[in-house]
Amino acid sequence: MKKWRSRVTTDGLDRAPHRAFMRAMGLEDATIAKPMVGVVSMKGEQTPCNMTHDFQVAAAKEGIAQAGGCPREFTTVSVSDGISMNHEGMKFSLFSRELIADSIEAVVHGLAYDALIGFGGCDKTLPGVIMGMIRCNVPSIFIYGGSALPGRFNGKTLTVLDSYEAVGGFMTGEVDQTTLAGIERNCLPTIGACAGQFTANTMAMVSEALGLTMPNVSMIPGVYPERAQVARQAGRLVMQMLDRGGPLPREVVTRKSLENAAAIVAATGGSTNAALHLPAIANEAGIRFTIDDVGEVFARTPLIGNLRPGGKYTAKDVYDVGGTAVVIRALVESSHVDGSCLTITGRTIAEEYGGANAPDGDIIHFTQTPIMPDGGVAVLKGNLCPDGAVIKVAGLKSLIFEGAARVFEDEEACVDAVRNRQYAAGEVLIIRNEGPVGGPGMREMLGVTALIYGQGMGEKVALITDGRFSGATRGMCIGYVSPEAFVGGPLALVRDGDRILIDAGARRMDLLVEERELAVRRQAWKPRPPRHRAGALAKYARLVGQAPGGAVTHAGPAEWPWFS
């Protein structure tokens, strides 16, 4: 019998107590002798994004058992970005990414599981599971739970973003009470993650471009029974991977595959959060891949996905024309994606996606006739963000904005001003002290950006923050400003009335204040006291790094005795 990792818990006289625990779970001798395969998900009632996991987890366990393994199901945390939005609870969203990776490490290594299948649904769960897989480096398959179907109301296709923006429209009188209620009740008609190319669908496509999931599965809607077939196949495949010893996550995730992942984000106008998650994923593999590296790929990749929020279509529309495979095949053929990169099947990206459909020309454009010649997401540099900042340019009418700063020390102060319409066209709204350390937790600010857009001010003002934006955010919104204000970054030196120039085309953002004056302000600056002195957020603030490296809490790659 092959020596699996799990034998450390099952073999030998002194493992009689261990086997007793297993027997108490209903396992028989023959089952205990099989490889132990973890199956992790977030199934529960925190968010509709993860409620598709239940039937898929059951199917994955069937596939593992059919192929001779012993599936061991466990769950981990999930913080709904939707329900935690626009209040203090959002501080736990990015933090939950680290909790998920840590918890997977704890269970897989603590219980000596031989392999892993991991499901993700709500935004941070996808990178969290992928990070945990790479950290553990056992044969692993990632599976996205799938998106919700788009809604319909008054003849229009809806996503949950429409409900956020309708609130702003109601405040200005553009949207009446009946319409607002209709959008609220119809924008999210099924369980599953948000239907647009927001963070969940972006990171699902990333999992394909990295080669860590089953080919062409990410755009299958979460409620489709086809997902059970995929999960069952994954159960059988992970057993094959275990039998042949790989490929392991750290063999699949390479610098080239990370560049492929960045390319698919840019090509689809995906979430700005990917610029944070890709460096964090790279960290787990021991690869230095920063926001600068992400930005270089963004700058050379054409935008070909006509997807919301910058475009017109949803995940289901992509599924209907052939799925993520359409995008990957087009990018391989144009050399924007390296087709020689390995996938978990043991075949290359080019081999797995070479037979995909050609672009339809509307939902997915041809690379020769892109929507934009360079990607839908851009990394900016300049004296206001020397280490980088990120903006989604897909859908913007103008890439240049100059205006006077209006400074807010936290998100709540800005939201209050926006709700009361106490701001003016031409202003640059600054929300600072919301970075990974200062927040702590780098809150996501779809609430305020959607209000601005809903009030008809989407591109009449700019918003700059050291916090994050949702993948659903649109408008002249720049986030992830680094270094953050809390640690003394230039954003801390901005004063009301300062002129700021944003030139997304030139990938620059500058504070138009003389260096002599900034030096005086820098000398006078004093750090703010921490917002949390105890509890999980205080611990996180002491460990977390800055955005360019992924806002990670440890130096990867993690080592473990079984690696040798």
Coordinates of C-alpha atoms in Angstrom, one line a residue:
M1 CA 0.0 0.0 0.0
K2 CA 1.3 3.5 -0.9
K3 CA 2.5 5.6 2.0
W4 CA 0.0 8.5 2.2
R5 CA 0.5 11.5 4.5
S6 CA -2.6 10.4 6.4
R7 CA -1.0 7.2 7.4
V8 CA 0.6 9.1 10.3
T9 CA -2.9 9.2 11.8
T10 CA -4.1 5.7 11.0
D11 CA -1.2 3.2 11.0
G12 CA 0.4 1.5 14.0
L13 CA -0.4 0.3 17.5
D14 CA -0.3 3.8 19.1
R15 CA -2.8 5.1 16.6
A16 CA -5.6 3.0 18.1
P17 CA -7.2 6.2 19.7
H18 CA -7.0 8.0 16.4
R19 CA -8.8 5.2 14.6
A20 CA -11.4 5.2 17.4
F21 CA -12.2 8.8 16.6
M22 CA -12.6 7.8 13.0
R23 CA -14.8 4.8 13.8
A24 CA -17.0 7.2 15.8
M25 CA -17.6 9.1 12.6
G26 CA -18.8 5.9 10.9
L27 CA -15.6 4.9 9.1
E28 CA -14.9 1.2 8.6
D29 CA -11.5 -0.5 8.3
A30 CA -11.5 -0.4 4.5
T31 CA -12.4 3.3 4.5
I32 CA -9.8 4.2 7.1
A33 CA -7.2 2.5 4.9
K34 CA -7.9 4.9 2.0
P35 CA -6.3 8.3 1.3
M36 CA -8.0 11.1 3.2
V37 CA -9.1 13.9 1.0
G38 CA -10.3 17.2 2.5
V39 CA -13.3 18.9 0.9
V40 CA -13.6 22.5 2.2
S41 CA -16.4 25.0 1.5
M42 CA -18.3 27.9 3.0
K43 CA -21.7 26.4 2.8
G44 CA -24.0 28.1 5.2
E45 CA -26.3 31.1 5.5
Q46 CA -23.9 34.0 5.5
T47 CA -24.4 35.0 1.9
P48 CA -26.2 33.6 -1.2
C49 CA -22.8 33.4 -2.9
N50 CA -21.9 30.2 -1.0
M51 CA -25.3 28.6 -0.9
T52 CA -24.6 26.8 -4.2
H53 CA -21.8 24.8 -2.4
D54 CA -24.0 22.1 -0.8
F55 CA -24.9 20.0 -3.8
Q56 CA -21.5 20.5 -5.4
V57 CA -19.7 19.4 -2.2
A58 CA -21.9 16.2 -2.1
A59 CA -21.0 15.5 -5.8
A60 CA -17.2 16.1 -5.1
K61 CA -17.4 13.6 -2.2
E62 CA -19.1 11.1 -4.5
G63 CA -16.3 11.4 -7.1
I64 CA -13.6 11.0 -4.4
A65 CA -15.3 7.9 -3.0
Q66 CA -15.9 6.4 -6.5
A67 CA -12.1 6.8 -7.2
G68 CA -11.0 5.1 -4.0
G69 CA -10.6 8.0 -1.6
C70 CA -12.1 8.8 1.8
P71 CA -13.7 12.3 1.5
R72 CA -13.5 14.4 4.7
E73 CA -15.7 17.5 4.6
F74 CA -15.0 20.7 6.6
T75 CA -16.1 24.3 6.3
T76 CA -14.4 27.6 6.9
V77 CA -15.5 31.2 7.4
S78 CA -17.0 33.7 4.9
V79 CA -17.8 37.3 5.4
S80 CA -20.4 38.6 2.9
D81 CA -19.1 41.6 1.2
G82 CA -22.6 42.6 0.4
I83 CA -24.0 42.5 3.9
S84 CA -20.8 43.9 5.5
M85 CA -20.7 46.8 3.1
N86 CA -20.6 50.4 4.2
H87 CA -20.2 49.8 8.0
E88 CA -17.6 48.6 10.4
G89 CA -18.2 45.0 9.5
M90 CA -16.4 45.5 6.2
K91 CA -13.1 45.6 8.1
F92 CA -13.4 41.8 8.4
S93 CA -13.7 41.2 4.7
L94 CA -10.1 41.2 3.6
F95 CA -9.1 39.8 6.9
S96 CA -11.3 36.8 6.2
R97 CA -9.0 35.9 3.3
E98 CA -6.2 35.3 5.7
L99 CA -8.5 33.4 8.1
I100 CA -9.6 31.1 5.3
A101 CA -6.0 30.3 4.2
D102 CA -4.9 29.8 7.8
S103 CA -7.9 27.6 8.6
I104 CA -7.2 25.4 5.6
E105 CA -3.6 25.1 6.6
A106 CA -4.6 24.1 10.1
V107 CA -7.0 21.4 9.1
V108 CA -5.0 19.9 6.2
H109 CA -1.7 19.8 8.1
G110 CA -3.3 19.2 11.5
L111 CA -5.2 16.1 10.3
A112 CA -2.7 15.1 7.7
Y113 CA -5.0 15.0 4.7
D114 CA -3.5 13.7 1.5
A115 CA -5.3 16.0 -1.0
L116 CA -7.8 18.8 -1.1
I117 CA -10.8 20.1 -3.1
G118 CA -11.8 23.7 -2.2
F119 CA -14.9 25.6 -3.1
G120 CA -15.1 29.4 -3.2
G121 CA -18.1 31.8 -3.6
C122 CA -18.1 35.2 -2.0
D123 CA -15.2 37.5 -3.1
K124 CA -12.5 36.8 -0.5
T125 CA -13.2 33.1 -0.3
L126 CA -11.7 32.5 -3.8
P127 CA -8.2 33.9 -3.2
G128 CA -8.4 32.6 0.4
V129 CA -8.9 29.0 -0.7
I130 CA -6.3 29.3 -3.5
M131 CA -3.8 30.7 -1.0
G132 CA -4.5 27.8 1.4
M133 CA -4.0 25.2 -1.3
I134 CA -0.6 26.7 -2.4
R135 CA 0.5 27.0 1.2
C136 CA -0.3 23.3 1.9
N137 CA 1.0 22.1 -1.5
V138 CA -0.9 18.9 -1.6
P139 CA -2.7 17.7 -4.8
S140 CA -5.5 20.3 -4.9
I141 CA -8.4 21.4 -7.1
F142 CA -10.2 24.7 -6.7
I143 CA -13.9 25.0 -7.7
Y144 CA -15.9 28.2 -7.9
G145 CA -19.5 27.8 -6.7
G146 CA -20.9 29.8 -9.6
S147 CA -22.6 33.1 -10.0
A148 CA -26.3 34.0 -9.6
L149 CA -28.5 34.4 -12.7
P150 CA -29.0 38.1 -13.6
G151 CA -32.3 39.7 -12.7
R152 CA -35.0 41.4 -14.9
F153 CA -37.2 44.4 -14.1
N154 CA -39.0 46.8 -16.3
G155 CA -37.3 45.2 -19.3
K156 CA -33.8 45.7 -18.0
T157 CA -31.2 43.1 -17.0
L158 CA -30.1 43.7 -13.4
T159 CA -27.2 42.8 -11.1
V160 CA -27.0 43.7 -7.4
L161 CA -25.0 46.8 -8.4
D162 CA -28.3 48.3 -9.8
S163 CA -29.7 48.2 -6.3
Y164 CA -26.7 50.1 -4.8
E165 CA -26.9 52.8 -7.6
A166 CA -30.7 53.0 -7.3
V167 CA -30.4 54.2 -3.8
G168 CA -28.4 57.2 -5.0
G169 CA -30.9 57.7 -7.7
F170 CA -33.7 57.8 -5.2
M171 CA -31.9 60.4 -3.2
T172 CA -31.8 62.7 -6.2
G173 CA -35.4 62.0 -7.3
E174 CA -34.3 60.1 -10.4
V175 CA -35.7 56.8 -9.1
D176 CA -39.1 56.5 -7.4
Q177 CA -40.0 54.3 -4.5
T178 CA -41.7 51.7 -6.6
T179 CA -38.8 51.3 -9.0
L180 CA -36.3 51.1 -6.1
A181 CA -38.4 48.4 -4.5
G182 CA -38.7 46.5 -7.8
I183 CA -34.9 46.6 -8.3
E184 CA -34.3 45.4 -4.8
R185 CA -36.6 42.5 -5.2
N186 CA -35.5 41.4 -8.7
C187 CA -31.8 42.2 -9.0
L188 CA -30.6 38.9 -7.3
P189 CA -33.2 36.2 -8.3
T190 CA -31.1 33.1 -7.4
I191 CA -28.4 32.0 -5.1
G192 CA -24.8 32.4 -6.3
A193 CA -22.2 35.2 -6.4
C194 CA -22.8 38.6 -8.1
A195 CA -23.5 38.2 -11.8
G196 CA -21.2 40.9 -13.2
Q197 CA -17.5 40.8 -13.7
F198 CA -17.0 41.8 -10.1
T199 CA -14.5 40.2 -7.7
A200 CA -16.0 36.7 -7.5
N201 CA -16.3 36.1 -11.3
T202 CA -12.9 37.8 -11.8
M203 CA -11.1 35.5 -9.4
A204 CA -13.0 32.5 -10.8
M205 CA -11.5 33.3 -14.2
V206 CA -8.2 33.8 -12.5
S207 CA -8.4 30.3 -11.2
E208 CA -8.7 29.0 -14.7
A209 CA -5.8 31.2 -16.0
L210 CA -3.6 29.9 -13.2
G211 CA -4.5 26.3 -14.1
L212 CA -5.8 25.4 -10.7
T213 CA -9.4 24.4 -11.6
M214 CA -11.2 22.2 -14.0
P215 CA -11.1 23.7 -17.6
N216 CA -13.9 26.1 -18.6
V217 CA -16.1 25.8 -15.5
S218 CA -16.0 29.3 -14.0
M219 CA -18.9 30.8 -15.9
I220 CA -21.3 28.0 -15.3
P221 CA -24.2 29.6 -13.3
G222 CA -24.3 28.4 -9.7
V223 CA -27.8 26.9 -9.9
Y224 CA -27.1 24.8 -13.0
P225 CA -26.9 21.0 -12.3
E226 CA -23.9 20.9 -14.7
R227 CA -21.9 22.0 -11.7
A228 CA -22.5 18.7 -9.9
Q229 CA -21.0 16.9 -12.9
V230 CA -18.0 19.1 -12.7
A231 CA -17.6 18.6 -9.0
R232 CA -17.9 14.8 -9.4
Q233 CA -15.2 14.9 -12.1
A234 CA -13.0 16.9 -9.8
G235 CA -13.3 14.3 -7.1
R236 CA -12.1 11.6 -9.5
L237 CA -9.3 13.9 -10.9
V238 CA -7.9 14.8 -7.5
M239 CA -7.5 11.0 -6.8
Q240 CA -5.6 10.7 -10.1
M241 CA -3.4 13.6 -9.1
L242 CA -2.7 12.0 -5.8
D243 CA -1.8 8.7 -7.4
R244 CA 0.7 10.3 -9.8
G245 CA 2.0 12.8 -7.3
G246 CA 0.8 16.0 -8.9
P247 CA 0.9 18.4 -10.4
L248 CA 1.1 20.2 -7.1
P249 CA -0.1 23.8 -6.7
R250 CA 3.4 25.2 -6.5
E251 CA 4.2 23.4 -9.8
V252 CA 1.2 25.0 -11.5
V253 CA 1.5 28.5 -10.0
T254 CA 4.5 30.1 -11.7
R255 CA 5.5 33.6 -12.7
K256 CA 4.1 32.9 -16.1
S257 CA 0.8 31.6 -14.9
L258 CA 0.5 34.7 -12.6
E259 CA 1.0 36.9 -15.7
N260 CA -1.7 34.8 -17.4
A261 CA -4.0 35.5 -14.5
A262 CA -3.3 39.3 -14.6
A263 CA -4.0 39.2 -18.4
I264 CA -7.4 37.7 -18.0
V265 CA -8.3 40.4 -15.4
A266 CA -7.3 43.2 -17.8
A267 CA -8.9 41.5 -20.8
T268 CA -12.3 41.3 -19.1
G269 CA -12.3 44.6 -17.2
G270 CA -12.2 42.6 -14.0
S271 CA -12.1 43.6 -10.3
T272 CA -9.3 46.0 -9.1
N273 CA -9.1 43.6 -6.1
A274 CA -7.2 41.2 -8.3
A275 CA -4.2 43.6 -8.1
L276 CA -4.2 42.8 -4.3
H277 CA -5.0 39.1 -4.5
L278 CA -2.4 38.1 -7.2
P279 CA 0.6 39.2 -5.2
A280 CA -0.9 37.4 -2.2
I281 CA -1.2 34.2 -4.2
A282 CA 2.3 34.6 -5.5
N283 CA 3.6 35.1 -1.9
E284 CA 2.3 31.6 -1.0
A285 CA 4.3 30.1 -3.8
G286 CA 7.5 32.1 -2.9
I287 CA 7.3 34.2 -6.0
R288 CA 7.8 38.0 -5.9
F289 CA 5.0 39.3 -8.0
T290 CA 3.9 42.8 -6.9
I291 CA 1.4 45.4 -8.0
D292 CA 4.0 46.7 -10.4
D293 CA 4.2 43.4 -12.1
V294 CA 0.4 43.2 -12.3
G295 CA 0.4 46.7 -13.8
E296 CA 2.8 45.8 -16.5
V297 CA 0.6 43.0 -17.6
F298 CA -2.5 45.2 -17.4
A299 CA -0.8 47.8 -19.6
R300 CA -0.1 45.3 -22.4
T301 CA -3.3 43.4 -22.5
P302 CA -6.3 44.5 -24.6
L303 CA -9.8 44.8 -23.1
I304 CA -12.0 42.3 -25.0
G305 CA -14.7 41.5 -22.5
N306 CA -17.9 43.7 -22.7
L307 CA -18.8 42.9 -19.1
R308 CA -20.4 44.7 -16.3
P309 CA -19.8 47.1 -14.6
G310 CA -17.9 48.8 -17.4
G311 CA -19.7 46.9 -20.1
K312 CA -23.0 45.4 -20.8
Y313 CA -23.0 41.6 -20.1
T314 CA -22.9 39.1 -17.2
A315 CA -21.3 35.8 -16.4
K316 CA -24.3 33.9 -17.8
D317 CA -23.8 35.7 -21.2
V318 CA -20.2 34.5 -21.2
Y319 CA -21.3 31.0 -20.5
D320 CA -23.8 31.1 -23.3
V321 CA -21.1 31.9 -25.9
G322 CA -18.7 29.3 -24.7
G323 CA -17.3 30.3 -21.3
T324 CA -14.0 31.5 -20.0
A325 CA -12.4 29.3 -22.6
V326 CA -13.4 31.8 -25.3
V327 CA -11.3 34.5 -23.6
I328 CA -8.3 32.2 -22.9
R329 CA -8.2 30.8 -26.4
A330 CA -8.2 34.4 -27.8
L331 CA -5.5 35.5 -25.5
V332 CA -3.3 32.5 -26.2
E333 CA -3.6 33.0 -29.9
S334 CA -2.6 36.7 -29.6
S335 CA 0.3 35.7 -27.2
H336 CA -1.2 37.7 -24.3
V337 CA -1.5 34.4 -22.4
D338 CA 1.4 31.8 -22.3
G339 CA -0.2 28.6 -23.5
S340 CA 2.7 26.4 -22.3
C341 CA 1.7 26.8 -18.6
L342 CA 0.7 23.7 -16.9
T343 CA -2.8 22.9 -15.5
I344 CA -4.0 20.5 -12.8
T345 CA -5.0 18.0 -15.6
G346 CA -1.3 17.6 -16.5
R347 CA -2.0 19.3 -19.9
T348 CA -1.1 22.8 -20.8
I349 CA -3.4 25.8 -21.1
A350 CA -3.1 25.7 -24.9
E351 CA -4.0 22.0 -25.0
E352 CA -7.0 22.5 -22.7
Y353 CA -8.4 25.6 -24.3
G354 CA -7.3 25.3 -28.0
G355 CA -10.7 23.9 -29.1
A356 CA -12.8 26.6 -27.5
N357 CA -15.2 28.8 -29.5
A358 CA -14.0 31.9 -31.2
P359 CA -15.2 35.3 -29.8
D360 CA -18.7 36.3 -30.7
G361 CA -17.6 39.9 -31.3
D362 CA -20.0 41.4 -28.9
I363 CA -19.8 39.8 -25.5
I364 CA -16.2 38.8 -26.1
H365 CA -14.4 40.9 -28.8
F366 CA -11.5 39.7 -31.0
T367 CA -8.1 40.8 -29.8
Q368 CA -7.5 42.5 -33.2
T369 CA -10.6 44.7 -32.6
P370 CA -10.6 45.2 -28.8
I371 CA -12.8 47.6 -26.8
M372 CA -9.6 49.2 -25.5
P373 CA -6.0 48.5 -26.7
D374 CA -4.8 48.3 -23.1
G375 CA -6.6 46.6 -20.2
G376 CA -9.7 47.6 -18.4
V377 CA -7.7 48.0 -15.1
A378 CA -4.7 50.1 -14.6
V379 CA -2.0 50.7 -12.0
L380 CA -1.1 54.3 -11.4
K381 CA 2.1 55.8 -10.0
G382 CA 3.0 59.4 -9.0
N383 CA 3.9 61.5 -5.9
L384 CA 0.5 60.7 -4.3
C385 CA 1.0 57.0 -4.8
P386 CA 4.7 56.2 -5.2
D387 CA 4.1 52.5 -4.5
G388 CA 1.0 52.3 -6.6
A389 CA -2.8 52.7 -6.8
V390 CA -5.4 51.0 -8.9
I391 CA -8.3 52.2 -11.1
K392 CA -10.8 50.4 -13.3
V393 CA -10.8 52.3 -16.6
A394 CA -13.2 50.1 -18.5
G395 CA -16.3 52.2 -19.3
L396 CA -14.7 55.6 -18.4
K397 CA -15.6 58.4 -20.8
S398 CA -12.5 60.3 -19.9
L399 CA -9.2 59.1 -18.5
I400 CA -8.1 62.5 -17.1
F401 CA -9.4 64.4 -14.1
E402 CA -8.1 67.4 -12.2
G403 CA -9.7 68.9 -9.2
A404 CA -9.5 70.3 -5.7
A405 CA -9.2 67.8 -2.8
R406 CA -11.9 67.3 -0.2
V407 CA -10.4 65.3 2.6
F408 CA -12.3 62.8 4.8
E409 CA -10.5 61.0 7.6
D410 CA -12.7 57.8 7.3
E411 CA -15.4 56.3 5.1
E412 CA -18.3 57.3 7.4
A413 CA -17.5 61.0 7.1
C414 CA -17.5 60.8 3.3
V415 CA -20.7 58.7 3.1
D416 CA -22.4 61.3 5.3
A417 CA -21.4 64.1 3.0
V418 CA -22.5 62.2 -0.1
R419 CA -25.8 61.2 1.4
N420 CA -26.5 64.8 2.2
R421 CA -25.1 65.9 -1.2
Q422 CA -22.6 68.1 0.5
Y423 CA -20.0 67.8 -2.3
A424 CA -19.6 69.4 -5.7
A425 CA -18.7 68.5 -9.3
G426 CA -15.0 68.9 -9.9
E427 CA -13.9 67.8 -6.4
V428 CA -11.5 65.0 -5.6
L429 CA -12.9 63.2 -2.6
I430 CA -10.2 61.7 -0.4
I431 CA -11.0 58.9 2.1
R432 CA -7.9 58.1 4.1
N433 CA -6.8 56.0 7.1
E434 CA -8.7 53.0 5.6
G435 CA -5.7 51.0 4.5
P436 CA -4.7 47.5 5.6
V437 CA -3.1 48.8 8.8
G438 CA -5.1 52.0 9.4
G439 CA -8.6 50.6 8.9
P440 CA -7.6 48.1 9.8
G441 CA -8.7 45.8 7.1
M442 CA -8.8 48.0 4.0
R443 CA -12.6 48.4 3.7
E444 CA -14.3 48.1 0.3
M445 CA -16.3 51.1 -0.6
L446 CA -19.0 50.1 -3.1
G447 CA -21.6 51.8 -0.9
V448 CA -20.2 55.3 -1.4
T449 CA -19.1 54.9 -5.0
A450 CA -22.5 53.6 -6.0
L451 CA -24.3 56.4 -4.2
I452 CA -22.1 58.9 -6.2
Y453 CA -22.9 57.1 -9.4
G454 CA -26.6 56.8 -8.6
Q455 CA -26.7 60.6 -7.9
G456 CA -25.5 61.2 -11.5
M457 CA -22.0 62.3 -10.3
G458 CA -20.1 59.2 -11.3
E459 CA -17.5 60.9 -13.5
K460 CA -18.1 64.5 -12.3
V461 CA -16.0 63.8 -9.2
A462 CA -13.1 61.6 -8.4
L463 CA -12.7 59.5 -5.3
I464 CA -9.2 58.4 -4.0
T465 CA -8.6 56.1 -1.0
D466 CA -6.1 53.9 0.6
G467 CA -9.0 51.5 1.1
R468 CA -10.4 49.1 -1.5
F469 CA -13.2 49.2 -4.1
S470 CA -15.6 46.5 -5.0
G471 CA -15.3 44.8 -8.4
A472 CA -18.7 46.4 -9.0
T473 CA -17.3 50.0 -8.6
R474 CA -17.2 52.2 -11.6
G475 CA -16.4 55.9 -12.2
M476 CA -13.2 57.9 -11.5
C477 CA -12.4 55.8 -8.4
I478 CA -8.8 55.1 -7.4
G479 CA -8.0 52.8 -4.5
Y480 CA -5.3 50.8 -2.9
V481 CA -3.2 54.0 -2.6
S482 CA 0.2 53.0 -1.2
P483 CA 1.9 53.7 1.1
E484 CA -1.3 54.2 3.1
A485 CA -2.0 57.4 5.1
F486 CA -1.9 55.7 8.5
V487 CA 1.8 54.8 8.1
G488 CA 2.7 58.2 6.8
G489 CA 2.1 57.8 3.0
P490 CA 1.7 61.0 0.9
L491 CA -2.1 60.7 1.2
A492 CA -1.7 61.7 4.8
L493 CA -0.3 65.1 3.7
V494 CA -3.2 66.2 1.5
R495 CA -5.2 69.2 2.6
D496 CA -8.6 70.6 1.5
G497 CA -8.2 72.6 -1.7
D498 CA -5.0 70.9 -2.9
R499 CA -5.0 70.3 -6.6
I500 CA -4.8 66.7 -7.8
L501 CA -4.2 65.4 -11.3
I502 CA -5.3 62.0 -12.4
D503 CA -4.1 60.8 -15.8
A504 CA -5.1 57.2 -16.1
G505 CA -4.0 57.0 -19.7
A506 CA -0.5 58.0 -18.7
R507 CA -0.9 55.8 -15.5
R508 CA -0.1 58.7 -13.2
M509 CA -1.7 60.4 -10.2
D510 CA 0.0 63.5 -8.7
L511 CA -0.6 65.9 -5.8
L512 CA 0.1 69.3 -7.4
V513 CA 1.9 70.8 -4.3
E514 CA 5.5 71.9 -4.2
E515 CA 7.9 69.4 -2.6
R516 CA 9.1 72.1 -0.1
E517 CA 5.5 72.4 1.2
L518 CA 5.1 68.7 1.4
A519 CA 8.4 68.4 3.4
V520 CA 7.0 70.9 5.9
R521 CA 3.8 68.9 6.2
R522 CA 5.7 65.6 6.5
Q523 CA 7.7 67.1 9.4
A524 CA 4.5 68.1 11.2
W525 CA 2.7 64.8 10.6
K526 CA 2.0 62.6 13.6
P527 CA 0.6 59.0 13.5
R528 CA -2.9 58.5 14.6
P529 CA -3.7 56.1 17.5
P530 CA -4.8 52.6 16.4
R531 CA -8.6 52.1 16.1
H532 CA -8.5 48.6 17.6
R533 CA -6.2 47.7 20.5
A534 CA -7.5 44.2 21.1
G535 CA -9.2 41.4 19.2
A536 CA -8.7 40.0 15.8
L537 CA -8.4 43.3 14.0
A538 CA -5.6 44.5 16.3
K539 CA -3.7 41.3 15.7
Y540 CA -4.2 41.7 12.0
A541 CA -3.0 45.3 12.0
R542 CA 0.2 44.3 13.7
L543 CA 0.9 41.6 11.0
V544 CA -0.4 42.9 7.7
G545 CA 1.8 44.4 5.0
Q546 CA 1.0 47.0 2.4
A547 CA -1.1 46.6 -0.8
P548 CA 1.7 46.3 -3.3
G549 CA 2.7 42.9 -1.8
G550 CA -0.9 41.7 -1.5
A551 CA -1.5 42.9 2.1
V552 CA -0.3 39.5 3.4
T553 CA 0.3 38.5 7.0
H554 CA 3.3 36.1 6.6
A555 CA 6.3 35.6 4.5
G556 CA 5.8 32.7 2.0
P557 CA 6.3 30.0 1.1
A558 CA 5.3 28.0 4.2
E559 CA 7.3 24.9 4.8
W560 CA 6.1 21.6 6.2
P561 CA 8.0 18.3 6.9
W562 CA 6.1 16.4 4.3
F563 CA 7.4 18.6 1.6
S564 CA 10.7 16.8 1.9

